[in-house]
CSV table of N, CA and C in Angstrom, one decimal:
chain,number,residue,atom,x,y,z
F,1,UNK,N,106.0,122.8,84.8
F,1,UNK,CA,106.0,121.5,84.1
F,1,UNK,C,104.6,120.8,84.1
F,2,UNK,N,103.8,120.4,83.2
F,2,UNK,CA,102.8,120.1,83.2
F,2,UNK,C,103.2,118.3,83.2
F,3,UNK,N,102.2,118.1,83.8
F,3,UNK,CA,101.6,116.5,84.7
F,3,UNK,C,100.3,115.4,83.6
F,4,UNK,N,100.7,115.0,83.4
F,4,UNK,CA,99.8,114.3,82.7
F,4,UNK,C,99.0,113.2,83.9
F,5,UNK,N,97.8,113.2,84.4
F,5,UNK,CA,97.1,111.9,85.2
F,5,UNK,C,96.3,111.0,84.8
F,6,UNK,N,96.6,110.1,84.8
F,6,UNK,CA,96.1,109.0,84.5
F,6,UNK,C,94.8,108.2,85.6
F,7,UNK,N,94.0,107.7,85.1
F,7,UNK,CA,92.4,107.2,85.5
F,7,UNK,C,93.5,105.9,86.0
F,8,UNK,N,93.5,106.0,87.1
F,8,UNK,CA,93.3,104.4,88.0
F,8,UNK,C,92.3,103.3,87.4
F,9,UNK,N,93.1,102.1,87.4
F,9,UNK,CA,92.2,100.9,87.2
F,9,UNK,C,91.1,100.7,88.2
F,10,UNK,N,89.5,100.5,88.1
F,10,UNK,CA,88.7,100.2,88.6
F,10,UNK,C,87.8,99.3,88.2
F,11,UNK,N,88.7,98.5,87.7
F,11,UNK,CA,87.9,97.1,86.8
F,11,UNK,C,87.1,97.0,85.9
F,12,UNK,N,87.0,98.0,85.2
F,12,UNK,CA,86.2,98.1,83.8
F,12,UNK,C,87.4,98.6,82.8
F,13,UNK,N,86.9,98.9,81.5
F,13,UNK,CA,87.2,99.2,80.7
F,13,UNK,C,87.5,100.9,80.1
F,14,UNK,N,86.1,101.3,80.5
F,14,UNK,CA,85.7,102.3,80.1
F,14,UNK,C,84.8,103.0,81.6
F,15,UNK,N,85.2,104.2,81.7
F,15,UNK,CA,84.6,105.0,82.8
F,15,UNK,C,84.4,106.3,82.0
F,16,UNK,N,83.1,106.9,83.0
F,16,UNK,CA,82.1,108.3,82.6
F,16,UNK,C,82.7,109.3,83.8
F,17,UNK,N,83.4,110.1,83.4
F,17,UNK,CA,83.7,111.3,84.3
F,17,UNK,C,82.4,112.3,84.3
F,18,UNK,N,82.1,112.3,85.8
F,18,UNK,CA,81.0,112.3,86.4
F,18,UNK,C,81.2,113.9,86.9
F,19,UNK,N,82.7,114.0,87.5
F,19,UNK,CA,82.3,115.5,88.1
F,19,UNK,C,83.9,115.9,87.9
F,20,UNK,N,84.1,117.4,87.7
F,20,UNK,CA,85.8,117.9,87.6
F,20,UNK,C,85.5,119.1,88.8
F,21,UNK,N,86.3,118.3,89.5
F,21,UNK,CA,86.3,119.1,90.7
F,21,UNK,C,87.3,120.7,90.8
F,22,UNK,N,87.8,120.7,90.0
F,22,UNK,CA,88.9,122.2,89.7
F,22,UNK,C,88.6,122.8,89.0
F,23,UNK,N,89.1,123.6,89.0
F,23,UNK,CA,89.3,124.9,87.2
F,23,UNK,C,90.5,125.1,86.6
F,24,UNK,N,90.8,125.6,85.9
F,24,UNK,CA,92.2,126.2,85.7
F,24,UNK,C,92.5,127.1,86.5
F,25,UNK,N,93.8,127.4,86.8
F,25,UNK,CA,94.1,128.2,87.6
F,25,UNK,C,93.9,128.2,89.3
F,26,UNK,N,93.3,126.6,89.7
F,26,UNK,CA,93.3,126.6,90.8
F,26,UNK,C,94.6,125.9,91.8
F,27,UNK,N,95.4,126.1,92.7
F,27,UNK,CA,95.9,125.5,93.3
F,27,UNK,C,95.4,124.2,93.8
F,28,UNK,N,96.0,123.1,93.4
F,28,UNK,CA,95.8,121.8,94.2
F,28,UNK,C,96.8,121.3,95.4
F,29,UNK,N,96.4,120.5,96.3
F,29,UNK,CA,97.3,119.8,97.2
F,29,UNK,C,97.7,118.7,97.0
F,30,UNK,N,98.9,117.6,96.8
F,30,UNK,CA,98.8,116.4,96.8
F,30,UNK,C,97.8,115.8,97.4
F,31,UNK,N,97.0,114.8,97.0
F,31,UNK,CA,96.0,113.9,97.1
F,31,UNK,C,94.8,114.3,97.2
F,32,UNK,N,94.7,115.7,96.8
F,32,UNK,CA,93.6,116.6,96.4
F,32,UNK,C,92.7,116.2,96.0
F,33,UNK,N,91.6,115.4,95.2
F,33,UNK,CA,90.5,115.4,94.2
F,33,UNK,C,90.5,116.4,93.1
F,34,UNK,N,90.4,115.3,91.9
F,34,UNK,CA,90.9,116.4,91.0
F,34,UNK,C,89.2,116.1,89.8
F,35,UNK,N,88.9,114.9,89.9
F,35,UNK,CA,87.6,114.2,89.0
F,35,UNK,C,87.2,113.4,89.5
F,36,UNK,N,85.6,113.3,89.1
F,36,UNK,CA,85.4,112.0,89.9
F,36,UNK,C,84.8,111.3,88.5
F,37,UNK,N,85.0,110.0,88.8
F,37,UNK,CA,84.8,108.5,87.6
F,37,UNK,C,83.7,107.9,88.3
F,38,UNK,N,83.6,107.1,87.2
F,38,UNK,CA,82.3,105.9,87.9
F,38,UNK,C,82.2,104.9,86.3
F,39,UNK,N,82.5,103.8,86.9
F,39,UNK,CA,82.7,102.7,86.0
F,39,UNK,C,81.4,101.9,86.3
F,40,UNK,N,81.2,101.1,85.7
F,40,UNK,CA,80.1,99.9,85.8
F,40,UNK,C,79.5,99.7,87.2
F,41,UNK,N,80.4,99.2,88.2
F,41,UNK,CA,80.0,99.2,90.0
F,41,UNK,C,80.5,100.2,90.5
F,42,UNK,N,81.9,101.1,90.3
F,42,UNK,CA,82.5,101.8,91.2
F,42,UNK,C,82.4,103.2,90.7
F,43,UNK,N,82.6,103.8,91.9
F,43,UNK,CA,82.5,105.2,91.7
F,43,UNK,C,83.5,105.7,92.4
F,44,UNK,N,84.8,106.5,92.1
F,44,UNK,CA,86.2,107.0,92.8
F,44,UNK,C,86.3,108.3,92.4
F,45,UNK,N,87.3,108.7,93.1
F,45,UNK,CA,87.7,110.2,92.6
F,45,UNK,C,89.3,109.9,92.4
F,46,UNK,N,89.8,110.8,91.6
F,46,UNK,CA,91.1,110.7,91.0
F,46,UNK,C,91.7,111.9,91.8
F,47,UNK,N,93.2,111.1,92.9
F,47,UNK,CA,93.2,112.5,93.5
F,47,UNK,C,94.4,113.2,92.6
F,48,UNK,N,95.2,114.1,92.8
F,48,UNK,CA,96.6,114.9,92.3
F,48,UNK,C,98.0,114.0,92.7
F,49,UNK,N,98.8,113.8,91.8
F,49,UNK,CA,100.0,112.9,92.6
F,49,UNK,C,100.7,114.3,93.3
F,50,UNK,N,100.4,115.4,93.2
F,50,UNK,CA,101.4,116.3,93.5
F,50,UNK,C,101.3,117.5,94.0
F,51,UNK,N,101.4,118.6,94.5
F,51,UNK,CA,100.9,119.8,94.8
F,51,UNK,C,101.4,120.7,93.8
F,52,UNK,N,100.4,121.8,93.2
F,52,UNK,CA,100.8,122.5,91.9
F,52,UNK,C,99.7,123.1,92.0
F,53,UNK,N,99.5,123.7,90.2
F,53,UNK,CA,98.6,124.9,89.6
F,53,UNK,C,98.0,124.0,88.9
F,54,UNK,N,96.6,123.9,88.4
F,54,UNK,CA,96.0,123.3,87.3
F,54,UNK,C,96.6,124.3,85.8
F,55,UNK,N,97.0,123.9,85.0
F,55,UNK,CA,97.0,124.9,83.9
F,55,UNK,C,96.5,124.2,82.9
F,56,UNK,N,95.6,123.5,82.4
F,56,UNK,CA,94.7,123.6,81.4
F,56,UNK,C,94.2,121.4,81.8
F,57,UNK,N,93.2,121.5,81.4
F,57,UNK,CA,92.0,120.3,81.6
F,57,UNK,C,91.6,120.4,80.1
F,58,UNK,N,92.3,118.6,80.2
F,58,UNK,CA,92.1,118.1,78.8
F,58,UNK,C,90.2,117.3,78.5
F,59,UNK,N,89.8,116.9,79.6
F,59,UNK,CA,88.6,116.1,79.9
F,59,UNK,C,87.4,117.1,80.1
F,60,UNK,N,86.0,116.2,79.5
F,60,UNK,CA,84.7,116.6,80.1
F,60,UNK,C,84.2,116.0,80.6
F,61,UNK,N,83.1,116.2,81.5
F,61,UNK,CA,82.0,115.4,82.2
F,61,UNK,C,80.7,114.7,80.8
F,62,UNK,N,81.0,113.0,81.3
F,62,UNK,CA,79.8,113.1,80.4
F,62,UNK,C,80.9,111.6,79.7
């Protein structure tokens, strides 16, 4: 069953995905790091709500 995740509010608008920490086909753990963001002041990583397989990455860096 594929997971759709959503970017956490970090008080901007718009955020630059900075780093994608996985590949396809990698196993994650819940609360894993899955991307990291960076908005105007902040910089976060977005972890996994869940433990699974990556099967395809809709995002780029940039």
């Amino acid at each position: 069953m594929a997971i759709e995740i959503k970017v956490p509010d970090i008080g901007t608008d718009e955020v630059e995905i900075t780093e994608i920490l996985v590949k396809v086909g990698d196993k994650v753990e819940a609360e894993q790091s899955l991307i990291t963001v960076e908005g105007d002041k902040a910089s976060m990583e977005v972890p996994a709500p869940f433990a699974g397989t990556v099967k395809e990455i809709k995002v780029n860096t940039g």
